[in-house]
């Protein structure tokens, strides 16, 4: 112990710099974690998100998918829906007579392990409520949605449809200053920590439980970010054209099942997932364009199965080490990598190119791509670079104010408004 203390005392200046760099790295990591759990994203984030997702798709083998399109059936009720207007607004109500027929067919061929996701609201009364209620009873893994408002208040359904959860979608907002209105990330819990449909699906399939403390989400023994990015492809590997062809109108399902065409009754029994929803009116504007809500719900479930945005110990240690090295170089040794960068700069000068003098943001972006490819953690690039700049300039500002304060104390002058103004805004005369 004495030998260790002597080493620390001998290199006390180095350890002070290292401790400061580690503290800044932890603060930056906490800031990014809090931002990723917020329902906002900067304009321009879509470009970086597409690059991260495409690069991750390139290095992700398809055989790692937990399920394929033969395990899921998407049933569309948009062609058999009615639009109702009342004092609360405009509502889309699915044809409950056809839903009643569909659930009775599923009940006759019940599969106890089958997950049925009904992404429909039942907040408006109709004549077939009692019959539909009886046909939906008895399914062990029936999941349905409830409507929420801006404040997270729930509008309860008029009939009980299995286990209810929120969809996780929020109303599209108008672009505000530097913030985008596209749906980039999906929240696994809502404002009041109520679980969403993908999280319930994951719990049912894996027989585990999820707990949420504020923005911290724990599923089983693993910690996750509370958000997952929405991509164009289903599960990062199934192209959009493939899964859109799997959508079957509810009237076609019922007629084919009655005539037993294409083995429809067997499909209703053996499919692991049956997702019922409105694939036309329930469309959301995402980073990759319009996408139906039921598709997004199943996509987020696949992301959870692939451990997307899971905070592993290896990633956490590697990220803290990288950010510590980044701040250590930026705060104390700006020429740390100059001997390695200069030969590369001399080579690319032949092509009329030159590396920028400040390349920390480039290293940070490369590490974000590294996290997406090898750890499947998608950090927000614009926010991360912005936080890095804020931390750097804040440190420089506080250092300059500290030097001005020291000069003021040594001068013995009396505090005045002029001195206070110079303390806040005057440059200290430093080159760095």
Short mmCIF file of C-alpha atoms in Angstrom, two decimals:
data_model
loop_
_atom_site.label_atom_id
_atom_site.label_comp_id
_atom_site.label_asym_id
_atom_site.label_seq_id
_atom_site.Cartn_x
_atom_site.Cartn_y
_atom_site.Cartn_z
CA UNK A 1 0.00 0.00 0.00
CA UNK A 2 2.84 2.37 0.87
CA UNK A 3 4.53 1.62 -2.45
CA UNK A 4 1.30 2.42 -4.31
CA UNK A 5 0.88 5.71 -2.43
CA UNK A 6 4.47 6.65 -3.20
CA UNK A 7 3.85 6.08 -6.92
CA UNK A 8 0.71 8.21 -6.80
CA UNK A 9 2.54 10.99 -4.90
CA UNK A 10 5.46 10.87 -7.32
CA UNK A 11 3.14 11.27 -10.34
CA UNK A 12 0.50 13.36 -8.58
CA UNK A 13 0.10 15.79 -11.49
CA UNK A 14 -0.61 12.95 -13.91
CA UNK A 15 -3.21 11.35 -11.62
CA UNK A 16 -4.95 14.69 -11.11
CA UNK A 17 -5.25 15.09 -14.89
CA UNK A 18 -6.44 11.50 -15.23
CA UNK A 19 -9.08 11.94 -12.53
CA UNK A 20 -10.36 15.12 -14.20
CA UNK A 21 -10.56 13.34 -17.57
CA UNK A 22 -12.43 10.38 -16.06
CA UNK A 23 -14.90 12.73 -14.35
CA UNK A 24 -15.57 14.56 -17.63
CA UNK A 25 -16.00 11.21 -19.43
CA UNK A 26 -18.56 10.03 -16.87
CA UNK A 27 -20.48 13.32 -17.06
CA UNK A 28 -20.56 13.15 -20.87
CA UNK A 29 -21.76 9.54 -20.76
CA UNK A 30 -24.54 10.45 -18.31
CA UNK A 31 -25.57 13.39 -20.49
CA UNK A 32 -25.79 11.16 -23.57
CA UNK A 33 -27.75 8.54 -21.64
CA UNK A 34 -30.28 11.13 -20.46
CA UNK A 35 -30.61 12.61 -23.94
CA UNK A 36 -31.21 9.24 -25.57
CA UNK A 37 -34.13 8.68 -23.20
CA UNK A 38 -35.76 11.98 -24.18
CA UNK A 39 -38.46 12.11 -26.89
CA UNK A 40 -36.48 14.55 -29.07
CA UNK A 41 -33.77 14.35 -31.70
CA UNK A 42 -31.83 16.99 -33.58
CA UNK A 43 -32.31 17.82 -37.24
CA UNK A 44 -29.62 16.00 -39.19
CA UNK A 45 -29.59 13.01 -36.87
CA UNK A 46 -31.37 11.02 -39.60
CA UNK A 47 -28.30 11.13 -41.86
CA UNK A 48 -25.98 9.75 -39.20
CA UNK A 49 -28.60 7.22 -38.07
CA UNK A 50 -28.96 5.81 -41.58
CA UNK A 51 -25.18 5.45 -41.88
CA UNK A 52 -24.96 3.64 -38.52
CA UNK A 53 -27.85 1.29 -39.33
CA UNK A 54 -26.59 0.48 -42.84
CA UNK A 55 -23.12 -0.25 -41.52
CA UNK A 56 -24.54 -2.45 -38.76
CA UNK A 57 -26.65 -4.32 -41.32
CA UNK A 58 -23.55 -4.95 -43.40
CA UNK A 59 -21.80 -6.76 -40.55
CA UNK A 60 -24.88 -8.50 -39.08
CA UNK A 61 -25.45 -12.05 -40.38
CA UNK A 62 -29.07 -12.91 -41.14
CA UNK A 63 -28.86 -16.29 -39.47
CA UNK A 64 -28.75 -14.53 -36.09
CA UNK A 65 -32.39 -13.49 -36.42
CA UNK A 66 -34.57 -15.14 -33.74
CA UNK A 67 -37.54 -15.42 -36.14
CA UNK A 68 -38.27 -15.14 -39.84
CA UNK A 69 -41.33 -14.11 -41.81
CA UNK A 70 -42.75 -17.65 -41.67
CA UNK A 71 -43.31 -17.20 -37.92
CA UNK A 72 -45.51 -14.10 -38.11
CA UNK A 73 -48.81 -13.17 -39.78
CA UNK A 74 -49.84 -9.53 -40.20
CA UNK A 75 -53.62 -9.05 -40.46
CA UNK A 76 -54.85 -5.69 -41.79
CA UNK A 77 -58.23 -4.28 -40.73
CA UNK A 78 -57.92 -0.93 -42.53
CA UNK A 79 -60.28 -1.90 -45.38
CA UNK A 80 -62.96 -2.95 -42.90
CA UNK A 81 -62.83 0.05 -40.57
CA UNK A 82 -65.28 2.87 -40.03
CA UNK A 83 -64.55 6.50 -39.17
CA UNK A 84 -66.63 7.90 -36.31
CA UNK A 85 -66.69 11.52 -35.16
CA UNK A 86 -67.85 12.67 -31.74
CA UNK A 87 -67.17 15.50 -29.30
CA UNK A 88 -63.73 14.04 -28.57
CA UNK A 89 -62.55 14.01 -32.20
CA UNK A 90 -62.27 11.55 -35.08
CA UNK A 91 -61.91 7.83 -34.33
CA UNK A 92 -61.20 4.82 -36.52
CA UNK A 93 -63.18 1.76 -35.41
CA UNK A 94 -62.40 -1.68 -36.80
CA UNK A 95 -65.23 -3.90 -37.99
CA UNK A 96 -65.90 -5.79 -34.76
CA UNK A 97 -68.09 -8.38 -36.45
CA UNK A 98 -65.11 -9.51 -38.52
CA UNK A 99 -62.85 -9.33 -35.48
CA UNK A 100 -65.36 -11.52 -33.64
CA UNK A 101 -65.28 -14.08 -36.46
CA UNK A 102 -61.46 -14.02 -36.57
CA UNK A 103 -61.07 -14.58 -32.84
CA UNK A 104 -63.58 -17.42 -32.85
CA UNK A 105 -61.50 -19.11 -35.56
CA UNK A 106 -58.38 -18.57 -33.49
CA UNK A 107 -60.18 -19.92 -30.43
CA UNK A 108 -61.14 -23.14 -32.21
CA UNK A 109 -57.48 -23.65 -33.19
CA UNK A 110 -55.92 -22.20 -30.07
CA UNK A 111 -52.16 -22.46 -29.65
CA UNK A 112 -51.19 -21.75 -26.00
CA UNK A 113 -47.73 -20.53 -27.03
CA UNK A 114 -49.01 -18.17 -29.71
CA UNK A 115 -48.61 -14.42 -29.15
CA UNK A 116 -51.58 -12.39 -30.45
CA UNK A 117 -50.98 -8.65 -30.68
CA UNK A 118 -54.10 -6.56 -31.27
CA UNK A 119 -52.88 -3.05 -32.07
CA UNK A 120 -56.37 -1.55 -32.00
CA UNK A 121 -58.16 0.79 -29.62
CA UNK A 122 -61.45 -0.32 -28.06
CA UNK A 123 -62.34 2.98 -26.42
CA UNK A 124 -65.58 3.53 -28.41
CA UNK A 125 -68.66 1.37 -27.76
CA UNK A 126 -70.37 -0.66 -30.49
CA UNK A 127 -73.17 -3.22 -30.80
CA UNK A 128 -70.82 -6.21 -31.01
CA UNK A 129 -68.83 -5.49 -27.86
CA UNK A 130 -70.34 -8.29 -25.78
CA UNK A 131 -69.86 -10.90 -28.52
CA UNK A 132 -66.30 -9.75 -29.23
CA UNK A 133 -65.53 -9.75 -25.52
CA UNK A 134 -66.57 -13.39 -25.20
CA UNK A 135 -64.59 -14.47 -28.29
CA UNK A 136 -61.42 -12.73 -27.06
CA UNK A 137 -61.60 -14.38 -23.64
CA UNK A 138 -59.42 -17.36 -22.85
CA UNK A 139 -56.30 -16.46 -24.84
CA UNK A 140 -53.28 -16.70 -22.52
CA UNK A 141 -51.07 -14.40 -24.60
CA UNK A 142 -53.43 -11.80 -26.03
CA UNK A 143 -52.00 -8.27 -25.92
CA UNK A 144 -53.97 -5.13 -26.78
CA UNK A 145 -53.40 -1.39 -26.72
CA UNK A 146 -54.82 1.50 -24.71
CA UNK A 147 -54.91 5.13 -25.77
CA UNK A 148 -52.86 7.75 -23.92
CA UNK A 149 -52.74 11.54 -24.19
CA UNK A 150 -49.83 13.99 -23.98
CA UNK A 151 -49.64 13.69 -20.20
CA UNK A 152 -49.63 9.88 -20.21
CA UNK A 153 -53.21 9.56 -18.94
CA UNK A 154 -54.86 6.33 -20.11
CA UNK A 155 -58.26 6.09 -21.78
CA UNK A 156 -59.48 2.67 -20.71
CA UNK A 157 -61.04 0.29 -23.21
CA UNK A 158 -64.76 -0.43 -23.08
CA UNK A 159 -64.03 -4.17 -23.27
CA UNK A 160 -61.28 -6.25 -21.75
CA UNK A 161 -58.94 -7.59 -24.41
CA UNK A 162 -56.23 -9.63 -22.73
CA UNK A 163 -53.33 -7.69 -21.23
CA UNK A 164 -53.31 -4.02 -22.18
CA UNK A 165 -50.28 -1.84 -22.84
CA UNK A 166 -49.45 1.45 -24.52
CA UNK A 167 -48.14 1.57 -28.07
CA UNK A 168 -45.22 3.86 -27.25
CA UNK A 169 -46.02 6.28 -30.09
CA UNK A 170 -46.35 9.98 -29.50
CA UNK A 171 -48.19 12.50 -31.61
CA UNK A 172 -46.07 13.97 -34.41
CA UNK A 173 -44.75 17.38 -33.44
CA UNK A 174 -43.97 20.31 -35.71
CA UNK A 175 -40.25 20.93 -36.29
CA UNK A 176 -39.01 23.36 -33.64
CA UNK A 177 -35.74 25.21 -34.21
CA UNK A 178 -33.05 22.50 -34.29
CA UNK A 179 -35.36 19.59 -33.40
CA UNK A 180 -36.87 17.18 -35.92
CA UNK A 181 -40.45 15.89 -36.04
CA UNK A 182 -39.62 12.47 -37.50
CA UNK A 183 -39.97 9.39 -35.30
CA UNK A 184 -36.39 8.25 -34.76
CA UNK A 185 -36.45 6.32 -31.48
CA UNK A 186 -39.06 4.16 -29.79
CA UNK A 187 -39.57 4.38 -26.02
CA UNK A 188 -39.96 1.03 -24.28
CA UNK A 189 -41.90 2.67 -21.44
CA UNK A 190 -44.10 5.76 -21.55
CA UNK A 191 -43.99 8.92 -19.42
CA UNK A 192 -45.45 7.10 -16.40
CA UNK A 193 -43.18 4.03 -16.73
CA UNK A 194 -46.01 1.90 -18.19
CA UNK A 195 -44.72 -0.92 -20.40
CA UNK A 196 -45.30 -0.83 -24.13
CA UNK A 197 -46.40 -3.71 -26.39
CA UNK A 198 -42.90 -4.78 -27.56
CA UNK A 199 -41.72 -5.00 -23.97
CA UNK A 200 -44.73 -7.15 -23.01
CA UNK A 201 -44.09 -9.39 -26.02
CA UNK A 202 -40.49 -9.88 -24.91
CA UNK A 203 -41.59 -10.73 -21.37
CA UNK A 204 -44.12 -13.32 -22.57
CA UNK A 205 -41.77 -15.05 -25.01
CA UNK A 206 -38.73 -15.15 -22.70
CA UNK A 207 -40.69 -15.63 -19.43
CA UNK A 208 -38.83 -12.75 -17.80
CA UNK A 209 -39.82 -9.45 -16.24
CA UNK A 210 -38.82 -5.84 -16.85
CA UNK A 211 -38.50 -3.08 -14.27
CA UNK A 212 -38.13 0.64 -14.82
CA UNK A 213 -36.70 3.12 -12.34
CA UNK A 214 -36.99 6.52 -13.93
CA UNK A 215 -35.06 6.31 -17.19
CA UNK A 216 -33.20 3.15 -16.14
CA UNK A 217 -34.64 -0.03 -17.67
CA UNK A 218 -33.71 -3.51 -16.46
CA UNK A 219 -34.92 -6.58 -18.36
CA UNK A 220 -34.05 -9.79 -16.56
CA UNK A 221 -30.44 -9.34 -15.45
CA UNK A 222 -29.50 -6.88 -18.21
CA UNK A 223 -29.65 -3.09 -18.34
CA UNK A 224 -30.91 -1.30 -21.46
CA UNK A 225 -31.30 2.16 -22.85
CA UNK A 226 -34.98 3.04 -22.65
CA UNK A 227 -35.09 3.78 -26.38
CA UNK A 228 -34.42 1.76 -29.52
CA UNK A 229 -33.99 3.32 -33.00
CA UNK A 230 -36.62 2.63 -35.66
CA UNK A 231 -35.13 1.33 -38.91
CA UNK A 232 -36.36 0.72 -42.42
CA UNK A 233 -35.83 -3.04 -42.39
CA UNK A 234 -37.56 -5.45 -40.05
CA UNK A 235 -35.11 -6.70 -37.48
CA UNK A 236 -32.28 -4.96 -39.38
CA UNK A 237 -32.23 -7.66 -42.07
CA UNK A 238 -35.68 -8.27 -43.57
CA UNK A 239 -36.22 -5.78 -46.46
CA UNK A 240 -39.28 -3.56 -46.44
CA UNK A 241 -40.77 -5.06 -49.61
CA UNK A 242 -40.63 -8.57 -48.11
CA UNK A 243 -42.59 -7.96 -44.91
CA UNK A 244 -45.09 -5.64 -46.59
CA UNK A 245 -46.07 -8.54 -48.86
CA UNK A 246 -46.94 -10.57 -45.75
CA UNK A 247 -49.83 -8.24 -44.80
CA UNK A 248 -53.19 -10.00 -45.38
CA UNK A 249 -56.58 -8.21 -45.20
CA UNK A 250 -58.86 -9.60 -42.50
CA UNK A 251 -61.65 -10.40 -44.98
CA UNK A 252 -59.22 -12.53 -47.00
CA UNK A 253 -58.11 -14.38 -43.86
CA UNK A 254 -61.71 -15.14 -42.88
CA UNK A 255 -62.81 -16.26 -46.36
CA UNK A 256 -59.68 -18.40 -46.86
CA UNK A 257 -60.11 -19.98 -43.42
CA UNK A 258 -63.75 -20.86 -44.10
CA UNK A 259 -62.78 -22.57 -47.36
CA UNK A 260 -59.45 -23.75 -45.88
CA UNK A 261 -57.55 -22.28 -48.82
CA UNK A 262 -53.72 -22.31 -48.69
CA UNK A 263 -53.91 -24.08 -45.35
CA UNK A 264 -55.13 -20.90 -43.65
CA UNK A 265 -56.50 -22.71 -40.59
CA UNK A 266 -53.14 -24.40 -40.09
CA UNK A 267 -51.37 -21.06 -40.43
CA UNK A 268 -53.64 -19.50 -37.81
CA UNK A 269 -52.69 -22.32 -35.47
CA UNK A 270 -48.94 -22.69 -36.06
CA UNK A 271 -47.88 -19.05 -36.47
CA UNK A 272 -45.90 -17.91 -33.44
CA UNK A 273 -47.07 -14.30 -33.79
CA UNK A 274 -50.30 -12.85 -35.11
CA UNK A 275 -50.25 -9.06 -35.34
CA UNK A 276 -53.63 -7.39 -35.97
CA UNK A 277 -53.72 -3.70 -36.79
CA UNK A 278 -54.54 -0.88 -39.15
CA UNK A 279 -51.74 -0.78 -41.71
CA UNK A 280 -53.02 2.25 -43.65
CA UNK A 281 -54.39 4.83 -41.22
CA UNK A 282 -51.92 3.90 -38.45
CA UNK A 283 -48.81 5.10 -40.32
CA UNK A 284 -45.93 6.96 -38.66
CA UNK A 285 -43.35 9.23 -40.24
CA UNK A 286 -39.98 7.79 -39.23
CA UNK A 287 -36.40 8.56 -40.15
CA UNK A 288 -36.63 6.03 -42.99
CA UNK A 289 -40.03 7.22 -44.25
CA UNK A 290 -43.57 6.09 -43.48
CA UNK A 291 -44.02 2.82 -41.63
CA UNK A 292 -47.18 1.18 -40.16
CA UNK A 293 -47.45 1.10 -36.39
CA UNK A 294 -47.92 -2.70 -36.12
CA UNK A 295 -44.72 -3.19 -38.15
CA UNK A 296 -42.80 -0.88 -35.83
CA UNK A 297 -44.06 -2.75 -32.76
CA UNK A 298 -42.91 -6.11 -34.10
CA UNK A 299 -39.65 -4.55 -35.28
CA UNK A 300 -38.86 -3.22 -31.80
CA UNK A 301 -39.63 -6.65 -30.36
CA UNK A 302 -37.07 -8.20 -32.75
CA UNK A 303 -34.56 -5.58 -31.64
CA UNK A 304 -35.07 -6.63 -28.02
CA UNK A 305 -34.56 -10.26 -28.98
CA UNK A 306 -31.27 -9.31 -30.61
CA UNK A 307 -30.16 -7.39 -27.47
CA UNK A 308 -30.14 -4.03 -29.23
CA UNK A 309 -29.06 -1.06 -27.05
CA UNK A 310 -28.18 -3.37 -24.16
CA UNK A 311 -25.58 -1.81 -21.86
CA UNK A 312 -22.91 -4.46 -21.46
CA UNK A 313 -19.94 -4.22 -19.09
CA UNK A 314 -17.46 -4.43 -21.96
CA UNK A 315 -19.08 -1.55 -23.85
CA UNK A 316 -19.30 0.57 -20.70
CA UNK A 317 -15.60 0.13 -19.83
CA UNK A 318 -14.51 0.67 -23.42
CA UNK A 319 -16.62 3.84 -23.75
CA UNK A 320 -15.33 5.34 -20.50
CA UNK A 321 -11.74 4.54 -21.53
CA UNK A 322 -12.21 6.12 -24.95
CA UNK A 323 -13.85 9.29 -23.59
CA UNK A 324 -11.16 9.57 -20.90
CA UNK A 325 -8.42 9.40 -23.54
CA UNK A 326 -10.32 11.92 -25.66
CA UNK A 327 -10.60 14.45 -22.83
CA UNK A 328 -7.05 13.81 -21.63
CA UNK A 329 -5.72 14.68 -25.07
CA UNK A 330 -8.01 17.67 -25.51
CA UNK A 331 -7.45 19.17 -22.05
CA UNK A 332 -3.77 18.54 -21.42
CA UNK A 333 -1.94 17.10 -24.44
CA UNK A 334 -3.41 18.40 -27.72
CA UNK A 335 -0.33 17.13 -29.61
CA UNK A 336 -0.64 13.61 -28.23
CA UNK A 337 -1.36 11.96 -31.61
CA UNK A 338 0.44 14.50 -33.76
CA UNK A 339 3.33 12.14 -34.49
CA UNK A 340 0.84 9.61 -35.90
CA UNK A 341 -1.43 12.07 -37.70
CA UNK A 342 1.32 14.09 -39.42
CA UNK A 343 2.55 11.26 -41.74
CA UNK A 344 -1.05 10.57 -42.79
CA UNK A 345 -1.59 14.28 -43.39
CA UNK A 346 1.53 14.46 -45.56
CA UNK A 347 0.29 11.58 -47.70
CA UNK A 348 -3.19 12.91 -48.37
CA UNK A 349 -1.80 16.37 -49.22
CA UNK A 350 -0.80 14.82 -52.55
CA UNK A 351 -4.51 14.52 -53.36
CA UNK A 352 -5.28 18.09 -52.26
CA UNK A 353 -6.75 16.99 -48.91
CA UNK A 354 -5.86 17.88 -45.35
CA UNK A 355 -7.04 16.66 -41.98
CA UNK A 356 -8.73 19.29 -39.80
CA UNK A 357 -6.81 20.63 -36.83
CA UNK A 358 -9.59 19.53 -34.47
CA UNK A 359 -10.41 15.91 -35.24
CA UNK A 360 -11.92 14.86 -31.90
CA UNK A 361 -15.42 14.91 -33.38
CA UNK A 362 -14.21 12.56 -36.15
CA UNK A 363 -12.79 10.10 -33.61
CA UNK A 364 -16.02 10.33 -31.64
CA UNK A 365 -18.13 9.58 -34.72
CA UNK A 366 -15.92 6.62 -35.62
CA UNK A 367 -16.42 5.26 -32.12
CA UNK A 368 -20.20 5.70 -32.46
CA UNK A 369 -20.04 3.60 -35.64
CA UNK A 370 -17.88 1.08 -33.77
CA UNK A 371 -20.53 0.81 -31.02
CA UNK A 372 -23.29 0.28 -33.60
CA UNK A 373 -21.42 -2.45 -35.48
CA UNK A 374 -19.88 -4.47 -32.66
CA UNK A 375 -22.15 -3.74 -29.66
CA UNK A 376 -25.45 -2.79 -31.42
CA UNK A 377 -25.67 0.39 -29.34
CA UNK A 378 -26.83 3.38 -31.36
CA UNK A 379 -25.67 6.64 -29.82
CA UNK A 380 -27.04 9.90 -31.23
CA UNK A 381 -24.20 11.47 -33.18
CA UNK A 382 -25.31 15.11 -33.33
CA UNK A 383 -26.12 15.22 -29.61
CA UNK A 384 -22.86 13.45 -28.69
CA UNK A 385 -20.68 15.87 -30.69
CA UNK A 386 -22.66 18.83 -29.32
CA UNK A 387 -22.16 17.66 -25.73
CA UNK A 388 -18.43 17.11 -26.42
CA UNK A 389 -18.12 20.70 -27.66
CA UNK A 390 -20.06 22.08 -24.68
CA UNK A 391 -17.87 20.17 -22.21
CA UNK A 392 -14.68 21.37 -23.91
CA UNK A 393 -15.64 25.04 -24.05
CA UNK A 394 -17.01 24.96 -20.51
CA UNK A 395 -13.69 23.66 -19.23
CA UNK A 396 -11.76 26.35 -21.12
CA UNK A 397 -14.10 29.05 -19.83
CA UNK A 398 -13.85 27.91 -16.20
CA UNK A 399 -10.06 27.70 -16.47
CA UNK A 400 -9.85 31.25 -17.81
CA UNK A 401 -12.19 32.53 -15.06
CA UNK A 402 -10.03 30.80 -12.47
CA UNK A 403 -6.91 32.60 -13.72
CA UNK A 404 -8.70 35.95 -13.71
CA UNK A 405 -9.89 35.33 -10.15
CA UNK A 406 -6.36 34.49 -9.04
CA UNK A 407 -5.05 37.72 -10.57
CA UNK A 408 -7.83 39.68 -8.88
CA UNK A 409 -7.08 38.18 -5.46
CA UNK A 410 -3.38 38.89 -5.81
CA UNK A 411 -3.99 42.50 -6.88
CA UNK A 412 -5.99 43.31 -3.73
CA UNK A 413 -8.53 45.41 -5.61
CA UNK A 414 -12.08 46.09 -4.40
CA UNK A 415 -14.93 44.26 -6.17
CA UNK A 416 -16.95 46.48 -8.53
CA UNK A 417 -19.39 46.11 -11.42
CA UNK A 418 -16.61 46.73 -13.94
CA UNK A 419 -14.43 44.04 -12.40
CA UNK A 420 -17.38 41.61 -12.28
CA UNK A 421 -18.07 42.21 -16.00
CA UNK A 422 -14.41 41.63 -16.89
CA UNK A 423 -14.43 38.48 -14.76
CA UNK A 424 -17.36 37.04 -16.71
CA UNK A 425 -16.47 38.11 -20.26
CA UNK A 426 -12.84 39.25 -20.58
CA UNK A 427 -10.33 36.96 -22.18
CA UNK A 428 -7.52 35.83 -19.87
CA UNK A 429 -4.81 36.33 -22.50
CA UNK A 430 -4.13 32.63 -22.96
CA UNK A 431 -3.29 31.02 -26.27
CA UNK A 432 -5.19 27.82 -25.36
#
